[in-house]
């Protein structure tokens, strides 16, 4: 009996200590004198793409919350590597230069190269903000009536398939590699057309300069709604609320497609923990604000928040999976 009481008391003390620790850490984040000046929010892709649009929505919200300007700066190149290097390797570790991260500048960059220009360990992950489904798009006048017919054509004519991507290890490259494996097509006989991002590649599809674009629903939305491109499939467990008439890949019998797009926030490793926590706390509140969620809907995306710890666990698993895809598809160099 006495042992039970002692054990119970010890457990209560541990829980109370943990609670106090959490309160202290949160108070530290709230009490720090930050930010006191302009923050540069670097987007490592061209203007107009999904990462850029989300970053601008986040910047607008947090600049009002903190009463400090947050300037969005686009630094495209290298499939996200150029902007990531600028923030994570060349900027001060003081919270005044942050990175609008996504798959291409983290897990896919690491998976696509044995010696990536920016390592996962250089990212101090803050929060994941948004997750969005990938979708397969062709020109509006393309001859295929559905995804199955398109897959049949690609299996028979892989050398005629051209598809856009920001680079060999870009988001679209992993989506196409996973898809061609699933349908039994020869990826090595297809042709990648390098672009600066979705805002560059989607008009190429509409104009017939490439056959396929795999981007997020949000990035494809404007030209799809304008009748310039046609979505054949969405990679998700349910149909997109923005394109309810477009079946999922799974509905059309193409199983095992999992590549999803996300964007979040990172800082240089070594940035003070209290600054990271202040950002994460602000993001957690932001994604619960109906006004912010409504702004996201205006750019056809939904919140996909993960806190710092969950973000790290998620990215670790994603990097392992994409490294496997890259090795099997010959993407990894």
Tab-separated table of C-alpha atoms in Angstrom:
chain	number	residue	atom	x	y	z
A	1	UNK	CA	0.000	0.000	0.000
A	2	UNK	CA	2.782	2.383	0.996
A	3	UNK	CA	4.665	1.654	-2.256
A	4	UNK	CA	1.521	2.427	-4.246
A	5	UNK	CA	1.088	5.775	-2.484
A	6	UNK	CA	4.752	6.678	-3.027
A	7	UNK	CA	4.578	5.712	-6.687
A	8	UNK	CA	1.396	7.721	-7.156
A	9	UNK	CA	2.896	10.742	-5.424
A	10	UNK	CA	6.013	10.528	-7.575
A	11	UNK	CA	3.913	10.377	-10.724
A	12	UNK	CA	1.942	13.448	-9.648
A	13	UNK	CA	5.146	15.342	-8.906
A	14	UNK	CA	6.569	14.435	-12.303
A	15	UNK	CA	3.384	15.552	-14.057
A	16	UNK	CA	3.332	18.802	-12.065
A	17	UNK	CA	6.996	19.420	-12.873
A	18	UNK	CA	6.361	18.830	-16.568
A	19	UNK	CA	3.415	21.229	-16.449
A	20	UNK	CA	5.539	23.907	-14.800
A	21	UNK	CA	8.295	23.327	-17.344
A	22	UNK	CA	5.838	23.752	-20.197
A	23	UNK	CA	4.415	26.914	-18.659
A	24	UNK	CA	7.902	28.339	-18.153
A	25	UNK	CA	8.894	27.609	-21.741
A	26	UNK	CA	5.691	29.172	-23.085
A	27	UNK	CA	6.173	32.217	-20.875
A	28	UNK	CA	9.732	32.556	-22.166
A	29	UNK	CA	8.452	32.665	-25.738
A	30	UNK	CA	5.772	35.220	-24.891
A	31	UNK	CA	8.111	37.453	-22.922
A	32	UNK	CA	10.999	37.729	-25.381
A	33	UNK	CA	11.323	41.080	-27.077
A	34	UNK	CA	10.788	39.764	-30.597
A	35	UNK	CA	10.162	40.850	-33.256
A	36	UNK	CA	11.279	44.458	-33.036
A	37	UNK	CA	11.980	45.066	-36.732
A	38	UNK	CA	11.217	43.774	-40.221
A	39	UNK	CA	11.380	40.024	-40.898
A	40	UNK	CA	12.432	38.668	-44.296
A	41	UNK	CA	10.358	35.652	-45.293
A	42	UNK	CA	12.183	33.898	-48.141
A	43	UNK	CA	10.268	31.844	-50.710
A	44	UNK	CA	12.725	29.601	-52.609
A	45	UNK	CA	10.428	29.440	-55.653
A	46	UNK	CA	9.012	31.818	-58.244
A	47	UNK	CA	6.115	34.167	-57.424
A	48	UNK	CA	2.605	32.850	-57.969
A	49	UNK	CA	3.152	29.245	-56.915
A	50	UNK	CA	1.618	27.510	-53.916
A	51	UNK	CA	4.503	28.160	-51.512
A	52	UNK	CA	4.514	31.829	-52.480
A	53	UNK	CA	0.751	32.316	-52.073
A	54	UNK	CA	0.664	30.639	-48.659
A	55	UNK	CA	3.733	32.576	-47.492
A	56	UNK	CA	2.092	35.876	-48.423
A	57	UNK	CA	-1.067	34.919	-46.555
A	58	UNK	CA	0.962	33.967	-43.472
A	59	UNK	CA	3.076	37.130	-43.699
A	60	UNK	CA	0.009	39.352	-43.878
A	61	UNK	CA	-1.533	37.722	-40.815
A	62	UNK	CA	1.565	37.665	-38.595
A	63	UNK	CA	2.705	41.161	-39.535
A	64	UNK	CA	-0.607	42.458	-38.169
A	65	UNK	CA	-0.386	40.243	-35.091
A	66	UNK	CA	3.141	41.350	-34.234
A	67	UNK	CA	2.838	44.895	-35.599
A	68	UNK	CA	6.053	44.453	-37.582
A	69	UNK	CA	6.502	44.201	-41.371
A	70	UNK	CA	7.166	40.753	-42.825
A	71	UNK	CA	8.626	41.065	-46.313
A	72	UNK	CA	8.205	38.116	-48.698
A	73	UNK	CA	11.256	37.731	-50.953
A	74	UNK	CA	11.409	35.220	-53.810
A	75	UNK	CA	14.764	33.509	-54.378
A	76	UNK	CA	14.081	30.701	-56.885
A	77	UNK	CA	16.611	28.272	-58.296
A	78	UNK	CA	17.991	24.789	-57.815
A	79	UNK	CA	14.599	23.282	-57.041
A	80	UNK	CA	14.414	25.338	-53.845
A	81	UNK	CA	18.071	24.948	-52.892
A	82	UNK	CA	19.138	28.533	-53.693
A	83	UNK	CA	16.636	30.145	-51.341
A	84	UNK	CA	17.191	27.495	-48.678
A	85	UNK	CA	20.935	28.114	-48.748
A	86	UNK	CA	20.404	31.862	-48.478
A	87	UNK	CA	18.377	31.451	-45.298
A	88	UNK	CA	19.873	28.413	-43.612
A	89	UNK	CA	23.540	28.893	-44.460
A	90	UNK	CA	24.028	32.612	-45.061
A	91	UNK	CA	21.669	34.489	-42.737
A	92	UNK	CA	21.909	35.355	-39.051
A	93	UNK	CA	20.361	32.947	-36.555
A	94	UNK	CA	18.203	35.607	-34.986
A	95	UNK	CA	14.709	34.917	-36.340
A	96	UNK	CA	14.705	37.839	-38.759
A	97	UNK	CA	15.209	35.664	-41.842
A	98	UNK	CA	12.894	32.666	-42.164
A	99	UNK	CA	12.252	30.134	-44.909
A	100	UNK	CA	9.004	29.126	-46.569
A	101	UNK	CA	9.872	25.442	-46.763
A	102	UNK	CA	8.228	22.578	-48.606
A	103	UNK	CA	9.006	19.050	-49.872
A	104	UNK	CA	11.267	20.259	-52.654
A	105	UNK	CA	13.589	22.156	-50.315
A	106	UNK	CA	13.661	19.471	-47.588
A	107	UNK	CA	12.815	15.773	-47.976
A	108	UNK	CA	12.995	15.650	-51.769
A	109	UNK	CA	16.202	17.679	-51.918
A	110	UNK	CA	17.825	15.319	-49.411
A	111	UNK	CA	16.454	12.238	-51.150
A	112	UNK	CA	17.590	13.332	-54.597
A	113	UNK	CA	21.272	13.782	-53.790
A	114	UNK	CA	23.814	11.815	-51.796
A	115	UNK	CA	25.363	15.186	-50.899
A	116	UNK	CA	22.516	17.720	-51.008
A	117	UNK	CA	23.391	21.439	-51.047
A	118	UNK	CA	21.280	21.855	-47.906
A	119	UNK	CA	20.960	19.086	-45.334
A	120	UNK	CA	17.863	18.287	-43.301
A	121	UNK	CA	19.850	18.991	-40.130
A	122	UNK	CA	20.305	22.614	-41.240
A	123	UNK	CA	16.554	23.219	-41.014
A	124	UNK	CA	15.187	24.250	-37.637
A	125	UNK	CA	11.639	23.179	-38.356
A	126	UNK	CA	9.022	25.507	-36.889
A	127	UNK	CA	5.557	24.493	-38.127
A	128	UNK	CA	3.866	22.879	-41.066
A	129	UNK	CA	1.115	25.237	-42.178
A	130	UNK	CA	-0.694	23.748	-45.185
A	131	UNK	CA	-0.979	20.376	-46.928
A	132	UNK	CA	-2.500	20.002	-50.390
A	133	UNK	CA	-3.242	17.161	-52.793
A	134	UNK	CA	-1.310	16.625	-56.004
A	135	UNK	CA	-3.265	16.502	-59.248
A	136	UNK	CA	-2.464	15.368	-62.796
A	137	UNK	CA	-3.201	17.988	-65.461
A	138	UNK	CA	-3.137	17.985	-69.259
A	139	UNK	CA	-4.258	20.578	-71.803
A	140	UNK	CA	-7.972	21.069	-72.185
A	141	UNK	CA	-7.930	19.712	-75.747
A	142	UNK	CA	-5.888	16.590	-74.850
A	143	UNK	CA	-7.292	13.398	-76.417
A	144	UNK	CA	-7.589	11.303	-73.219
A	145	UNK	CA	-11.037	11.163	-71.698
A	146	UNK	CA	-9.894	9.952	-68.271
A	147	UNK	CA	-6.866	8.973	-66.172
A	148	UNK	CA	-7.025	5.293	-67.102
A	149	UNK	CA	-6.851	6.069	-70.808
A	150	UNK	CA	-3.936	8.424	-70.180
A	151	UNK	CA	-2.092	5.759	-68.158
A	152	UNK	CA	-2.605	3.239	-70.974
A	153	UNK	CA	-1.147	5.721	-73.463
A	154	UNK	CA	1.894	6.411	-71.259
A	155	UNK	CA	2.603	2.683	-70.838
A	156	UNK	CA	2.529	2.253	-74.599
A	157	UNK	CA	4.294	5.516	-75.509
A	158	UNK	CA	6.604	6.594	-72.649
A	159	UNK	CA	8.967	8.372	-75.027
A	160	UNK	CA	6.115	10.732	-75.988
A	161	UNK	CA	5.432	11.800	-72.412
A	162	UNK	CA	6.928	15.166	-71.456
A	163	UNK	CA	6.311	16.480	-67.971
A	164	UNK	CA	7.331	19.603	-66.088
A	165	UNK	CA	9.357	19.901	-62.888
A	166	UNK	CA	11.581	22.421	-61.119
A	167	UNK	CA	14.362	19.839	-61.332
A	168	UNK	CA	15.175	16.121	-61.232
A	169	UNK	CA	14.431	16.065	-57.492
A	170	UNK	CA	11.457	18.439	-57.551
A	171	UNK	CA	7.973	17.684	-56.261
A	172	UNK	CA	6.677	16.726	-59.704
A	173	UNK	CA	9.612	14.372	-60.287
A	174	UNK	CA	8.751	12.288	-57.230
A	175	UNK	CA	5.059	12.286	-58.078
A	176	UNK	CA	5.774	11.143	-61.650
A	177	UNK	CA	8.293	8.510	-60.469
A	178	UNK	CA	5.803	7.050	-57.996
A	179	UNK	CA	3.019	7.084	-60.603
A	180	UNK	CA	5.003	5.519	-63.475
A	181	UNK	CA	6.109	2.720	-61.167
A	182	UNK	CA	2.510	2.137	-60.061
A	183	UNK	CA	1.261	1.793	-63.638
A	184	UNK	CA	4.267	-0.133	-64.970
A	185	UNK	CA	5.575	2.574	-67.314
A	186	UNK	CA	9.252	3.241	-68.074
A	187	UNK	CA	10.201	6.544	-66.428
A	188	UNK	CA	13.646	6.570	-68.047
A	189	UNK	CA	12.081	6.907	-71.508
A	190	UNK	CA	9.986	9.954	-70.560
A	191	UNK	CA	11.204	13.552	-70.784
A	192	UNK	CA	11.376	16.075	-67.965
A	193	UNK	CA	11.011	19.742	-68.944
A	194	UNK	CA	12.710	21.995	-66.377
A	195	UNK	CA	10.741	25.013	-65.148
A	196	UNK	CA	10.985	27.584	-62.357
A	197	UNK	CA	7.766	26.450	-60.687
A	198	UNK	CA	4.034	25.974	-61.144
A	199	UNK	CA	3.455	29.530	-62.347
A	200	UNK	CA	5.868	28.742	-65.183
A	201	UNK	CA	4.928	25.145	-65.970
A	202	UNK	CA	1.116	25.212	-65.905
A	203	UNK	CA	0.893	27.719	-68.800
A	204	UNK	CA	3.280	25.420	-70.717
A	205	UNK	CA	0.740	22.620	-70.417
A	206	UNK	CA	-2.076	24.902	-71.506
A	207	UNK	CA	-0.027	25.969	-74.521
A	208	UNK	CA	0.887	22.424	-75.529
A	209	UNK	CA	4.619	22.785	-74.815
A	210	UNK	CA	4.573	19.740	-72.521
A	211	UNK	CA	2.063	16.960	-71.985
A	212	UNK	CA	1.731	16.664	-68.208
A	213	UNK	CA	1.987	18.805	-65.092
A	214	UNK	CA	1.670	17.386	-61.595
A	215	UNK	CA	1.093	20.179	-59.139
A	216	UNK	CA	-1.194	20.980	-56.248
A	217	UNK	CA	-4.897	21.500	-56.710
A	218	UNK	CA	-4.410	25.138	-55.697
A	219	UNK	CA	-1.693	25.762	-58.273
A	220	UNK	CA	-3.752	24.217	-61.061
A	221	UNK	CA	-7.021	25.858	-60.053
A	222	UNK	CA	-6.893	29.162	-62.022
A	223	UNK	CA	-6.207	27.696	-65.473
A	224	UNK	CA	-8.454	24.692	-64.843
A	225	UNK	CA	-11.366	26.956	-63.961
A	226	UNK	CA	-10.532	29.097	-67.006
A	227	UNK	CA	-10.869	26.007	-69.220
A	228	UNK	CA	-7.221	25.996	-70.319
A	229	UNK	CA	-6.183	22.720	-68.671
A	230	UNK	CA	-8.015	19.591	-67.522
A	231	UNK	CA	-7.469	17.610	-64.338
A	232	UNK	CA	-7.454	13.851	-64.825
A	233	UNK	CA	-6.962	12.721	-61.228
A	234	UNK	CA	-6.362	13.942	-57.694
A	235	UNK	CA	-3.962	12.112	-55.353
A	236	UNK	CA	-5.970	11.981	-52.155
A	237	UNK	CA	-8.202	9.664	-50.149
A	238	UNK	CA	-11.166	11.840	-51.120
A	239	UNK	CA	-12.094	14.230	-53.910
A	240	UNK	CA	-11.014	17.840	-53.709
A	241	UNK	CA	-13.746	20.232	-52.538
A	242	UNK	CA	-12.548	22.591	-55.269
A	243	UNK	CA	-12.926	19.968	-58.033
A	244	UNK	CA	-15.617	17.568	-56.810
A	245	UNK	CA	-16.138	16.166	-60.323
A	246	UNK	CA	-12.513	15.004	-60.660
A	247	UNK	CA	-12.088	11.409	-59.418
A	248	UNK	CA	-9.152	10.422	-57.244
A	249	UNK	CA	-6.428	8.222	-58.712
A	250	UNK	CA	-7.513	5.459	-56.358
A	251	UNK	CA	-11.108	5.647	-57.637
A	252	UNK	CA	-9.764	5.100	-61.139
A	253	UNK	CA	-7.815	2.004	-60.153
A	254	UNK	CA	-4.347	3.547	-59.834
A	255	UNK	CA	-3.351	2.489	-56.335
A	256	UNK	CA	-0.445	3.403	-54.091
A	257	UNK	CA	0.002	7.086	-54.970
A	258	UNK	CA	0.921	9.007	-51.814
A	259	UNK	CA	3.020	12.046	-52.789
A	260	UNK	CA	1.451	15.071	-51.145
A	261	UNK	CA	2.495	18.707	-51.156
A	262	UNK	CA	2.973	20.813	-48.065
A	263	UNK	CA	4.526	24.067	-47.019
A	264	UNK	CA	5.780	25.207	-43.651
A	265	UNK	CA	8.308	27.417	-41.905
A	266	UNK	CA	11.975	26.822	-41.066
A	267	UNK	CA	14.815	28.829	-39.562
A	268	UNK	CA	18.571	28.283	-39.488
A	269	UNK	CA	19.645	25.609	-37.020
A	270	UNK	CA	20.923	27.373	-33.928
A	271	UNK	CA	18.154	29.988	-33.807
A	272	UNK	CA	17.117	30.512	-30.150
A	273	UNK	CA	14.382	28.036	-29.092
A	274	UNK	CA	12.186	30.820	-27.704
A	275	UNK	CA	11.975	32.432	-31.151
A	276	UNK	CA	11.001	29.128	-32.759
A	277	UNK	CA	8.371	28.605	-30.068
A	278	UNK	CA	6.955	32.079	-30.542
A	279	UNK	CA	6.481	31.399	-34.246
A	280	UNK	CA	4.985	27.949	-33.638
A	281	UNK	CA	2.579	29.287	-31.025
A	282	UNK	CA	1.510	32.077	-33.385
A	283	UNK	CA	0.983	29.612	-36.257
A	284	UNK	CA	-1.064	27.263	-34.037
A	285	UNK	CA	-3.368	30.176	-33.191
A	286	UNK	CA	-3.406	31.434	-36.771
A	287	UNK	CA	-4.686	28.178	-38.305
A	288	UNK	CA	-7.605	28.228	-35.855
A	289	UNK	CA	-8.612	31.758	-36.813
A	290	UNK	CA	-11.660	31.649	-39.152
A	291	UNK	CA	-10.455	34.788	-40.940
A	292	UNK	CA	-7.126	33.152	-41.801
A	293	UNK	CA	-8.796	29.887	-42.854
A	294	UNK	CA	-11.078	31.895	-45.136
A	295	UNK	CA	-8.025	33.549	-46.714
A	296	UNK	CA	-6.571	30.085	-47.363
A	297	UNK	CA	-9.795	28.998	-49.051
A	298	UNK	CA	-9.468	31.963	-51.377
A	299	UNK	CA	-6.262	30.375	-52.692
A	300	UNK	CA	-7.877	26.903	-52.627
A	301	UNK	CA	-5.921	25.345	-49.748
A	302	UNK	CA	-6.724	24.091	-46.257
A	303	UNK	CA	-4.679	24.190	-43.036
A	304	UNK	CA	-2.412	21.193	-42.406
A	305	UNK	CA	-0.770	22.314	-39.172
A	306	UNK	CA	1.902	20.290	-37.389
A	307	UNK	CA	3.781	21.615	-34.373
A	308	UNK	CA	7.572	21.621	-34.281
A	309	UNK	CA	8.006	18.124	-32.831
A	310	UNK	CA	5.378	16.494	-35.038
A	311	UNK	CA	6.786	18.329	-38.056
A	312	UNK	CA	10.228	16.834	-37.356
A	313	UNK	CA	8.813	13.283	-37.040
A	314	UNK	CA	6.755	13.696	-40.205
A	315	UNK	CA	9.723	14.985	-42.210
A	316	UNK	CA	11.991	12.162	-41.047
A	317	UNK	CA	9.552	9.515	-42.307
A	318	UNK	CA	8.897	11.403	-45.535
A	319	UNK	CA	12.622	11.733	-46.266
A	320	UNK	CA	13.142	7.997	-45.780
A	321	UNK	CA	10.286	7.192	-48.177
A	322	UNK	CA	11.407	9.654	-50.846
A	323	UNK	CA	14.992	8.412	-50.618
A	324	UNK	CA	13.695	4.937	-51.439
A	325	UNK	CA	11.732	6.282	-54.407
A	326	UNK	CA	14.741	8.267	-55.642
A	327	UNK	CA	17.081	5.270	-55.444
A	328	UNK	CA	14.710	2.995	-57.363
A	329	UNK	CA	13.821	5.610	-59.991
A	330	UNK	CA	17.412	6.699	-60.607
A	331	UNK	CA	16.712	10.205	-59.312
A	332	UNK	CA	19.313	10.034	-56.550
A	333	UNK	CA	22.709	11.277	-57.710
